[in-house]
mmCIF file of C-alpha atoms (C1' of nucleotides) in Angstrom:
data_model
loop_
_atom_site.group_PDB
_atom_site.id
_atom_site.type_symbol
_atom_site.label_atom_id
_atom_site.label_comp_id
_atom_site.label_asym_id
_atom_site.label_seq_id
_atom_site.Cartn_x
_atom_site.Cartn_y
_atom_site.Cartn_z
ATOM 1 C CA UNK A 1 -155.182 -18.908 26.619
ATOM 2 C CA UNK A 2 -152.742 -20.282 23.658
ATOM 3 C CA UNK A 3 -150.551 -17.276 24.579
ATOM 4 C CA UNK A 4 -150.312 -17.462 28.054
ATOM 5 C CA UNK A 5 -149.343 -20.827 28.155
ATOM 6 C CA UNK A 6 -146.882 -20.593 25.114
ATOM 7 C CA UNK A 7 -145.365 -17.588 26.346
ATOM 8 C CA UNK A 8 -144.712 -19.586 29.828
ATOM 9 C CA UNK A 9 -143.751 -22.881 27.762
ATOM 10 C CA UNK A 10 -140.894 -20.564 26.160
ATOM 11 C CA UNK A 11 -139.606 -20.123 29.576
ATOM 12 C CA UNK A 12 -139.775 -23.149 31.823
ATOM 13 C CA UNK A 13 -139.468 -25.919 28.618
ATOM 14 C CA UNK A 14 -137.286 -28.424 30.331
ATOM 15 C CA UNK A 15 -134.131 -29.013 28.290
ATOM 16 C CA UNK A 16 -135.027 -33.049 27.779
ATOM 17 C CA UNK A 17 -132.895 -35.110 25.161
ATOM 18 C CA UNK A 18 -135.492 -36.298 23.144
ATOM 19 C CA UNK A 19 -136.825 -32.628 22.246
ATOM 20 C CA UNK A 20 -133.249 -31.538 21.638
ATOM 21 C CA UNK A 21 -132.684 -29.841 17.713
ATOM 22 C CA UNK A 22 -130.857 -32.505 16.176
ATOM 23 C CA UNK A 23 -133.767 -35.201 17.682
ATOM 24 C CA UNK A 24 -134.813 -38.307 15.303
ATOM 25 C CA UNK A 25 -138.189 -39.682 14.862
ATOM 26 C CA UNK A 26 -136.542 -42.886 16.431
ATOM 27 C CA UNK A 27 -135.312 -40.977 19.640
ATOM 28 C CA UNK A 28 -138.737 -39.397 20.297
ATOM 29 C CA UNK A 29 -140.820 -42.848 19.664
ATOM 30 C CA UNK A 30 -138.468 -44.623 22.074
ATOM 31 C CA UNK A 31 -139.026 -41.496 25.020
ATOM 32 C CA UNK A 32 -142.632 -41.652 24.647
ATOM 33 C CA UNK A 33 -142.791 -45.844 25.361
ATOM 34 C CA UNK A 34 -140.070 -45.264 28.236
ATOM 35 C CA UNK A 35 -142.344 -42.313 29.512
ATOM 36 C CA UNK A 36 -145.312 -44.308 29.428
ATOM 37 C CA UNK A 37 -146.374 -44.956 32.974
ATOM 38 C CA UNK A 38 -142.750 -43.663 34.369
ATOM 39 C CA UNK A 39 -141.163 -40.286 35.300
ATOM 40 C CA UNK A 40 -138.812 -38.348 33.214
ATOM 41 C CA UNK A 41 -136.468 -38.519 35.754
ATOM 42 C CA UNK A 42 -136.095 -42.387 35.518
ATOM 43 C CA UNK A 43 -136.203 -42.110 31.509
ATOM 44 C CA UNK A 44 -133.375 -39.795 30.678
ATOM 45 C CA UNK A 45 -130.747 -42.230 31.426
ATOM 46 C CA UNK A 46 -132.153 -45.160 30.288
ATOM 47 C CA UNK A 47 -133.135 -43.194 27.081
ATOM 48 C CA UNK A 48 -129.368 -41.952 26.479
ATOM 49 C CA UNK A 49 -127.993 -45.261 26.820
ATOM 50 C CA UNK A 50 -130.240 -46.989 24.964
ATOM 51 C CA UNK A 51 -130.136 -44.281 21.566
ATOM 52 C CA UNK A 52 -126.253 -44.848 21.744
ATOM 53 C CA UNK A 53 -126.631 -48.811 21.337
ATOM 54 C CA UNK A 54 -129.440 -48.610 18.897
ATOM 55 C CA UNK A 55 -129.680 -45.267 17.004
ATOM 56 C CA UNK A 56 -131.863 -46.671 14.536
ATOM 57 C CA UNK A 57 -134.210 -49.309 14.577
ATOM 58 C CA UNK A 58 -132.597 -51.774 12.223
ATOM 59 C CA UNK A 59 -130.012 -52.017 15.170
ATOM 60 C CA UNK A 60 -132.346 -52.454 17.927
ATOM 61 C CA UNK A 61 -134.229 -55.325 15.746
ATOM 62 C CA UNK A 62 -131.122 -57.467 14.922
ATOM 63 C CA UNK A 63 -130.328 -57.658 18.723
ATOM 64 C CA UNK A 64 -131.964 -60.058 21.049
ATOM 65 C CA UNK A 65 -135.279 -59.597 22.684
ATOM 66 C CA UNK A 66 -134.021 -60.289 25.712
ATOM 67 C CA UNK A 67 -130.612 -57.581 25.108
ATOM 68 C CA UNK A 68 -133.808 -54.812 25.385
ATOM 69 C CA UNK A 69 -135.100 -56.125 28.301
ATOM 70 C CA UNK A 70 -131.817 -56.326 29.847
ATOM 71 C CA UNK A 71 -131.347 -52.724 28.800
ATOM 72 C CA UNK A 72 -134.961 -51.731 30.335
ATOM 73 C CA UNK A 73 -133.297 -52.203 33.614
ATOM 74 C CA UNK A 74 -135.579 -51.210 36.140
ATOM 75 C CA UNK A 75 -138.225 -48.954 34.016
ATOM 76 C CA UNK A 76 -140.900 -51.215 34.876
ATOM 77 C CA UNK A 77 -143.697 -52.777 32.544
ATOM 78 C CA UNK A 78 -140.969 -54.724 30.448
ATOM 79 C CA UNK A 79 -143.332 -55.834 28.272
ATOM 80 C CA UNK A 80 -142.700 -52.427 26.957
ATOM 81 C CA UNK A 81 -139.098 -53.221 25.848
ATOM 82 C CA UNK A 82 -140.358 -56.678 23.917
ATOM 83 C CA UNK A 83 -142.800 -54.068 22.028
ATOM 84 C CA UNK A 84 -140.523 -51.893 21.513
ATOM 85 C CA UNK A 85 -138.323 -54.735 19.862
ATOM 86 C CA UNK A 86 -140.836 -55.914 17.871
ATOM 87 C CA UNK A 87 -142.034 -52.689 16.971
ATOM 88 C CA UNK A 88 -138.647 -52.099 15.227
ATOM 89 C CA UNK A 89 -138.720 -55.144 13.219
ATOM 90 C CA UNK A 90 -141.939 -53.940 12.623
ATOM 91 C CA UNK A 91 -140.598 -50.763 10.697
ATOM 92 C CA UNK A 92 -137.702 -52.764 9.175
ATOM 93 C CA UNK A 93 -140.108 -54.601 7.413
ATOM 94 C CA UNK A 94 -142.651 -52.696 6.976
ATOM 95 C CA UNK A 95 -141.648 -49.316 6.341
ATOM 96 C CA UNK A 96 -137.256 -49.970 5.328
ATOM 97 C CA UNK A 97 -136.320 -49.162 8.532
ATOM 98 C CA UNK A 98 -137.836 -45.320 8.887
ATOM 99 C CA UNK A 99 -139.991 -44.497 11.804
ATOM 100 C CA UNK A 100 -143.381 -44.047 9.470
ATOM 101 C CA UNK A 101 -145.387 -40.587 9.741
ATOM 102 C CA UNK A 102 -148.299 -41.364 9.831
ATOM 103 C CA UNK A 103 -151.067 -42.068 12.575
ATOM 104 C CA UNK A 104 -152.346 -45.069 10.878
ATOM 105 C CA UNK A 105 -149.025 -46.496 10.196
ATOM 106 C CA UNK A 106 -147.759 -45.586 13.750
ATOM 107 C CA UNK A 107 -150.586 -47.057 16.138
ATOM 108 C CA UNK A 108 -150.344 -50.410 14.167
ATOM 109 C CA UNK A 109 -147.035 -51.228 15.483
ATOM 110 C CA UNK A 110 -146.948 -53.200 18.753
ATOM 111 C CA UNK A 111 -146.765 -50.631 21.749
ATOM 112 C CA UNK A 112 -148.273 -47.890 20.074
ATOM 113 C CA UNK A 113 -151.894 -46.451 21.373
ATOM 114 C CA UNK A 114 -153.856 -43.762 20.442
ATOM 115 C CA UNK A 115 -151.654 -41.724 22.271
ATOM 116 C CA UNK A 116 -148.318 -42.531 21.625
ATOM 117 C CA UNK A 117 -149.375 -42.337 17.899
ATOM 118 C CA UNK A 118 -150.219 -38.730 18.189
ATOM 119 C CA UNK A 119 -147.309 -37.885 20.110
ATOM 120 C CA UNK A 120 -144.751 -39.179 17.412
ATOM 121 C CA UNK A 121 -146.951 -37.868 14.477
ATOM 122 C CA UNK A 122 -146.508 -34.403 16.149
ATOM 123 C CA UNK A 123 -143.527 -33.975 18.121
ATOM 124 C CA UNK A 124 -141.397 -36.289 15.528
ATOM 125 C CA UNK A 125 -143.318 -34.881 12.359
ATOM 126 C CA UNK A 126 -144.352 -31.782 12.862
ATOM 127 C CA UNK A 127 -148.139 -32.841 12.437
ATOM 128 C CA UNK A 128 -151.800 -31.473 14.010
ATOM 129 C CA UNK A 129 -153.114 -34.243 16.290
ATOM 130 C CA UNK A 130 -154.745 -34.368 19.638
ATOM 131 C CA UNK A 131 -152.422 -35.601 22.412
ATOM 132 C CA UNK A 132 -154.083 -36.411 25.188
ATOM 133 C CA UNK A 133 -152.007 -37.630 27.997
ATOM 134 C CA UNK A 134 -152.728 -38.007 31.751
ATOM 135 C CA UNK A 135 -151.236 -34.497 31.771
ATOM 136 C CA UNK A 136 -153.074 -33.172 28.877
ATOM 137 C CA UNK A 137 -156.242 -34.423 30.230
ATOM 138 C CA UNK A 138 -156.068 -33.365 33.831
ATOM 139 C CA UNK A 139 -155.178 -29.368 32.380
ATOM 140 C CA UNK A 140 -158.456 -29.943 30.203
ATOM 141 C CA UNK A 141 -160.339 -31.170 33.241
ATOM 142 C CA UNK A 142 -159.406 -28.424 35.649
ATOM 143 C CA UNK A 143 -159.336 -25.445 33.003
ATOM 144 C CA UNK A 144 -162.690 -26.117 30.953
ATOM 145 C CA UNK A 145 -164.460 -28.542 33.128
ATOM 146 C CA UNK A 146 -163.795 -27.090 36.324
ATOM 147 C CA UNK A 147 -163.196 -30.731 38.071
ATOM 148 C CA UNK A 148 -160.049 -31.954 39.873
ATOM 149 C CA UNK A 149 -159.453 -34.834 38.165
ATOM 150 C CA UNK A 150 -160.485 -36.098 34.563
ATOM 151 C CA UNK A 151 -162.308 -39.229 33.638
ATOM 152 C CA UNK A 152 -161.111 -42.456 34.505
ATOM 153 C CA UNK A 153 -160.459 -43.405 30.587
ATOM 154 C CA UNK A 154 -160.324 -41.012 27.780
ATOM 155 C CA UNK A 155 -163.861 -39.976 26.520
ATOM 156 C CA UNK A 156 -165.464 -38.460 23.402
ATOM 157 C CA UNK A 157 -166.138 -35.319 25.118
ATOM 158 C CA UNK A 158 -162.177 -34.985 25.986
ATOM 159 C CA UNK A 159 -161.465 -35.404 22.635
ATOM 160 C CA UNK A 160 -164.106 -32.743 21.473
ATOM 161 C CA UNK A 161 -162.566 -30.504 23.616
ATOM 162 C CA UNK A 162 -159.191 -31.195 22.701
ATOM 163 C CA UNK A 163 -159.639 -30.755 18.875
ATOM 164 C CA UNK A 164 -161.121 -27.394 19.787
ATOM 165 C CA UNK A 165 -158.700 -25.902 21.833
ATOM 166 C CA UNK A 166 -155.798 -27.143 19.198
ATOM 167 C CA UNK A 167 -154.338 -24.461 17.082
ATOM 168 C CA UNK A 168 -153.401 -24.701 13.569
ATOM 169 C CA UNK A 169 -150.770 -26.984 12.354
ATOM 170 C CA UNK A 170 -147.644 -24.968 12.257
ATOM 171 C CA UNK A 171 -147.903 -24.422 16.379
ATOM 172 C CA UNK A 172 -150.486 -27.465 17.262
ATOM 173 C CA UNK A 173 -147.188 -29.446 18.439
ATOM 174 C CA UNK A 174 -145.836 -26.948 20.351
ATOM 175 C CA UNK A 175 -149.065 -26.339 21.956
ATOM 176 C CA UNK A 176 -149.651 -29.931 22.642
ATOM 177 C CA UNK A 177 -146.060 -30.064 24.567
ATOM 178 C CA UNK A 178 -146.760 -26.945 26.133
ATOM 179 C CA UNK A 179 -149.764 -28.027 28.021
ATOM 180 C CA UNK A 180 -148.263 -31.381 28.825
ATOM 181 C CA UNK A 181 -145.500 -29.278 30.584
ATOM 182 C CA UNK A 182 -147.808 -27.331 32.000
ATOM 183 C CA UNK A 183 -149.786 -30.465 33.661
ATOM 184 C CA UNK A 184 -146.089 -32.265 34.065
ATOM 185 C CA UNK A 185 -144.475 -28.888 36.267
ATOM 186 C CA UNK A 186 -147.931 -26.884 37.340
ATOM 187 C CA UNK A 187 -150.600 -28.402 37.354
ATOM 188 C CA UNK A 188 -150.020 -31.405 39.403
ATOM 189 C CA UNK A 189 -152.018 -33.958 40.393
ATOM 190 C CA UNK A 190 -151.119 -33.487 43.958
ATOM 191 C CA UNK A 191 -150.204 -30.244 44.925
ATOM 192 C CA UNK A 192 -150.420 -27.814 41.744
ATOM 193 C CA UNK A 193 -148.879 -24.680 41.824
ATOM 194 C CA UNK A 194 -151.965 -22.547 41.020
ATOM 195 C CA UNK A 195 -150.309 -19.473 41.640
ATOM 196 C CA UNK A 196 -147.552 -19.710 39.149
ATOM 197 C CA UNK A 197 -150.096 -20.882 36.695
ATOM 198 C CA UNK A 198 -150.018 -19.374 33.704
ATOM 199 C CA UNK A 199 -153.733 -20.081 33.337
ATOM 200 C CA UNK A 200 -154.857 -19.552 36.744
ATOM 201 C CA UNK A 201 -157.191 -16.406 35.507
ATOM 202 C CA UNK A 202 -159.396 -18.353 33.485
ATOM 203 C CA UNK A 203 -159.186 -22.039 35.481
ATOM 204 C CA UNK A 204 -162.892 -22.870 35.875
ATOM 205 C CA UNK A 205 -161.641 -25.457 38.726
ATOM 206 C CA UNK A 206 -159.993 -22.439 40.460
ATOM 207 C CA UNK A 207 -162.986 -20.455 39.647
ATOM 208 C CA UNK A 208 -165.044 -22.942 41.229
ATOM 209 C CA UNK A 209 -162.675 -22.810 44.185
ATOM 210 C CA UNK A 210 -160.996 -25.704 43.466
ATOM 211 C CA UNK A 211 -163.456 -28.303 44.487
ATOM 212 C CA UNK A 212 -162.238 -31.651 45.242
ATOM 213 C CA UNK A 213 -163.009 -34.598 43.126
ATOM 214 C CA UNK A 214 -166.625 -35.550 43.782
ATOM 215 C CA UNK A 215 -167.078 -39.279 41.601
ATOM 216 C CA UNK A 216 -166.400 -42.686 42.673
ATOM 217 C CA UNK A 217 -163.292 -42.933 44.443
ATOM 218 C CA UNK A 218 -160.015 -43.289 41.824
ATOM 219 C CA UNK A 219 -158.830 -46.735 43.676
ATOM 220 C CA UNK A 220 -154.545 -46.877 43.797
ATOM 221 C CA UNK A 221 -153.634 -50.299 42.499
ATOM 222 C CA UNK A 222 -152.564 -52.327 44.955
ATOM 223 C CA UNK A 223 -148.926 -54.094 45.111
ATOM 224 C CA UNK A 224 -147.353 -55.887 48.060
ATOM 225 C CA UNK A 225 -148.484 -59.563 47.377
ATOM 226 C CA UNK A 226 -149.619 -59.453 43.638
ATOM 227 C CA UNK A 227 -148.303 -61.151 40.770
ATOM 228 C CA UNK A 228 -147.238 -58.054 39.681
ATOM 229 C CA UNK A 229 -144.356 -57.873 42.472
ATOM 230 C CA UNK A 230 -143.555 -61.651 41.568
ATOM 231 C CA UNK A 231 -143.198 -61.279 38.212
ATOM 232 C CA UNK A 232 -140.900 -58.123 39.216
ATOM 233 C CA UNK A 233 -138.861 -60.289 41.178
ATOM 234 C CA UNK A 234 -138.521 -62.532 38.821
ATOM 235 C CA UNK A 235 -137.457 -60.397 35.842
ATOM 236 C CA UNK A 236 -135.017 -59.107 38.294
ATOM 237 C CA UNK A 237 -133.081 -62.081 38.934
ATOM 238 C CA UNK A 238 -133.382 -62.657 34.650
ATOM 239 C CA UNK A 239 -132.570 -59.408 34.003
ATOM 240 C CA UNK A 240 -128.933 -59.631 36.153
ATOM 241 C CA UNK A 241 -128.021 -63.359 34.979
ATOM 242 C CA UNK A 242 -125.583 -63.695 32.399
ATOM 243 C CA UNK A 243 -127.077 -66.678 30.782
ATOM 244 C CA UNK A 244 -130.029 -69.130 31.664
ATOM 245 C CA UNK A 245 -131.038 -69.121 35.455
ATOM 246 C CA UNK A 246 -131.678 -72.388 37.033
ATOM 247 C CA UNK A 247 -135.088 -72.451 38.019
ATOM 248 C CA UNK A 248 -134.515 -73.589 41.876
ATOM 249 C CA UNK A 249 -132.738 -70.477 41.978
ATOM 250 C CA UNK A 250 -135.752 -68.620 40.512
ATOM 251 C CA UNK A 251 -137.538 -70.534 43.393
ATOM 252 C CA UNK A 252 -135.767 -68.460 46.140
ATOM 253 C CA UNK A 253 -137.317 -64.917 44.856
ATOM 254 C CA UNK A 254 -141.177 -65.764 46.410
ATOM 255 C CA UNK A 255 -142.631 -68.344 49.055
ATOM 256 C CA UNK A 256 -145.622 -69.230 47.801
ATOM 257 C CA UNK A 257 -145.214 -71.924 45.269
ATOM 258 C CA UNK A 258 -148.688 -71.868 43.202
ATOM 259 C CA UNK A 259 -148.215 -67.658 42.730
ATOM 260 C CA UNK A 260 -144.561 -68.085 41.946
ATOM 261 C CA UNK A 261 -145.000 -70.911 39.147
ATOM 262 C CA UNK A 262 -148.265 -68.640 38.030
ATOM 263 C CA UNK A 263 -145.819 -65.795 37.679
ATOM 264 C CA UNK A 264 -143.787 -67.687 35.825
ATOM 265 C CA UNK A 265 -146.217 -68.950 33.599
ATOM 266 C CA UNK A 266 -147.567 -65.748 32.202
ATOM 267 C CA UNK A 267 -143.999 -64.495 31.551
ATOM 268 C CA UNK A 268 -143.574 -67.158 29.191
ATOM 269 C CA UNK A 269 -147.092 -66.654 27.770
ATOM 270 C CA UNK A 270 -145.916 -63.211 27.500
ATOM 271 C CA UNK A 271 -142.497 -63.987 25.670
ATOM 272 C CA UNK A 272 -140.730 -62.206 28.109
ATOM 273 C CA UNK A 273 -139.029 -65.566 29.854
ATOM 274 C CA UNK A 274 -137.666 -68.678 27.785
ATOM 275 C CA UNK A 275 -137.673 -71.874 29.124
ATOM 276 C CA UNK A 276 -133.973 -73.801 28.594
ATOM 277 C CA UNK A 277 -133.268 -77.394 29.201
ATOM 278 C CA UNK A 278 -132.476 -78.705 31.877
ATOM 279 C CA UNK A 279 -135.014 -76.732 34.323
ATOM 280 C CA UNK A 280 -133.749 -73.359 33.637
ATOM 281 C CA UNK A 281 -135.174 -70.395 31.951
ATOM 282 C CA UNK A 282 -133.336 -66.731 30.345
ATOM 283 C CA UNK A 283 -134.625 -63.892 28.915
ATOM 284 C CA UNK A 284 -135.438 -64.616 25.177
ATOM 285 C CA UNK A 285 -133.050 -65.056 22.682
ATOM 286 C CA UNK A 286 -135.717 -65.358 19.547
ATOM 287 C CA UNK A 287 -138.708 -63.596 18.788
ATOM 288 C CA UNK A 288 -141.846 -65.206 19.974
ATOM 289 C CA UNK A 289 -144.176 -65.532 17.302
ATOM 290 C CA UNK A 290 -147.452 -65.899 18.735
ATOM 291 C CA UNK A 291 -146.980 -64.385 22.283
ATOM 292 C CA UNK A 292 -149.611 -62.307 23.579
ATOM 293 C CA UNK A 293 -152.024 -63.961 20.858
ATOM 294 C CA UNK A 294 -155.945 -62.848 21.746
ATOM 295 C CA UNK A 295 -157.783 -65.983 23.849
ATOM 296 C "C1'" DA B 1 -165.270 -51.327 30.706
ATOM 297 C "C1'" DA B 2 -162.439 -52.949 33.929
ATOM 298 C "C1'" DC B 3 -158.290 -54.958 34.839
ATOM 299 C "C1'" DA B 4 -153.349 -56.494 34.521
ATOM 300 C "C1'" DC B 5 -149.099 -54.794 33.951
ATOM 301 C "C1'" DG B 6 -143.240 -52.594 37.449
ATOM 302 C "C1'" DT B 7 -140.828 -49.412 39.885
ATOM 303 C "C1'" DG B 8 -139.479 -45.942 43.012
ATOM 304 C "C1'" DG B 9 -139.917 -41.104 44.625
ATOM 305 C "C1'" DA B 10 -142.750 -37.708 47.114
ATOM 306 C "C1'" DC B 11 -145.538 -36.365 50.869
ATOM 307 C "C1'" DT C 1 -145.495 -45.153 56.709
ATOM 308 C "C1'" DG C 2 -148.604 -46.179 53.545
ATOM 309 C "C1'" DT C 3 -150.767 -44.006 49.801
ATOM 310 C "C1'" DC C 4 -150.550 -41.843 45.501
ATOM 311 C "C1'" DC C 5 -148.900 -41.287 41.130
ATOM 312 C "C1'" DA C 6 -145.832 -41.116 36.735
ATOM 313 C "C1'" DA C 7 -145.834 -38.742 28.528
ATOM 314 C "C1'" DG C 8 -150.574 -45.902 28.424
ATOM 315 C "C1'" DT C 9 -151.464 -50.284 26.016
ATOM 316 C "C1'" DG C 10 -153.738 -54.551 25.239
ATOM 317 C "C1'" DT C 11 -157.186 -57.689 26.381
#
DNA sequence: AACACGTGGAC
DNA sequence: TGTCCAAGTGT
């Protein structure tokens, strides 16, 4: 099994940026928060332009908040860029400016899970982790378990059975990418591509003949009308400003008063809006210092 | 544990 | 055309 999909990793790798020779432990921790929720495709760009204005993260920190959120663009999740921000003050002061190596030291920066963590520790630093990804996990589902689609969070189990399938430490990273790819190219979650499948002889799902998922239905999130899309409207108009935005003109992006001032609420609460004087607001020009504080 | 959190491409 | 989904995290 390591073989086969090694051997077909060797060959269909796509040539990304952030997995190029010369990559930094900086360049691959800012892929893996762009690629969180969002296709490579969408990343690559962003990711090139972003490395060139801050190719370290002292640069990135002494900038504004609101310059990386600007420079998300249209990502989506922005609170991702005002993690990202603070993660590299973060490692300024924390660790003298170096991306640290370690798990521990790497999921207690703002932004970083239990996956992003592993990711870094082993595609940055050559280390043996478990990376279990939406990728990662659906491979594991279909190839041991025999089921479509994994659980709806990660469980004990999935990690069980990814510690056991990971090889030692000088090819565990390798491995790890290699079956992202894998999920990421082949093994879809719409339409995979069983027969080019490098692991389509020993696929318990296919086995099974490919039985659809049988558990409670996996419900889409829903969009038109939320406060997600107002918030996204508003971010937009933010995000294209040159300087504050008066807020009658943030007015005009959504109808409904009591969502739109809602919206607008919680991305203050979330530091990713400052209010000015004079009824206007901007993206932020200071760190907050208590935003996102438990309640 | 369930939910909030953006955006756009594919089918 | 609307649904589904993309290298998750924090609460």
């Amino acid at each position: 099994m390591h073989d086969a999909v090694l051997t077909w990793y060797s060959t269909h790798a796509r040539d990304l940026p952030w997995r190029s020779a010369d990559r930094t432990p900086w360049g691959v921790l800012v892929s893996e928060i762009m690629l969180q929720q969002t296709p490579v495709a969408r990343v690559e760009p962003v990711w090139r332009a972003w490395i060139e204005r801050w190719p370290e993260p002292a640069s990135l920190a002494a900038d504004e908040p609101g310059e990386a959120i600007r420079a998300w663009g249209r990502l989506g999740y922005p609170r991702r860029a005002l993690r990202l921000h603070a993660a590299a003050g973060a490692i300024v002061e924390r660790h003298d400016g170096r991306v640290p190596s370690s798990y521990d030291a790497l999921i207690a920066l703002p932004g970083i899970g239990e996956y992003t963590a592993a990711a870094v520790a082993s595609f940055a630093f050559g280390q043996r982790h478990t990376v279990l990804d939406t990728n990662v996990r659906r491979v594991l589902a279909r190839v041991v378990d025999g089921r479509q689609y994994p659980p709806a969070s990660t469980t004990a189990a999935e990690r069980r059975a990814a510690l056991d399938l990971l090889p030692e430490a000088a090819i565990a990273p390798t491995w790890s990418v290699a079956v992202m790819e894998l999920g990421a190219l082949v093994c879809t979650a719409r339409s995979p591509r069983c027969e080019e499948c490098p692991l389509r002889a020993t696929c318990a799902w296919r086995h099974a003949g490919s039985p659809p998922h049988d558990g409670p239905p996996r419900r889409a999130q829903a969009w038109a009308g939320t406060d997600r899309q107002v918030r996204g409207r508003l971010m937009a108009v933010l995000r294209e400003a040159e300087g504050p935005v008066p807020k009658a003109r943030l007015d005009e992006t959504w109808p409904d008063a009591v969502q739109r001032e809602r919206a607008l609420d919680g991305l203050v609460a979330d530091g990713l809006v400052e209010p000015v004087e004079g009824h206007r607001y901007r993206l932020p020009v200071t760190t907050p210092q208590h935003a996102e504080r438990a309640t």
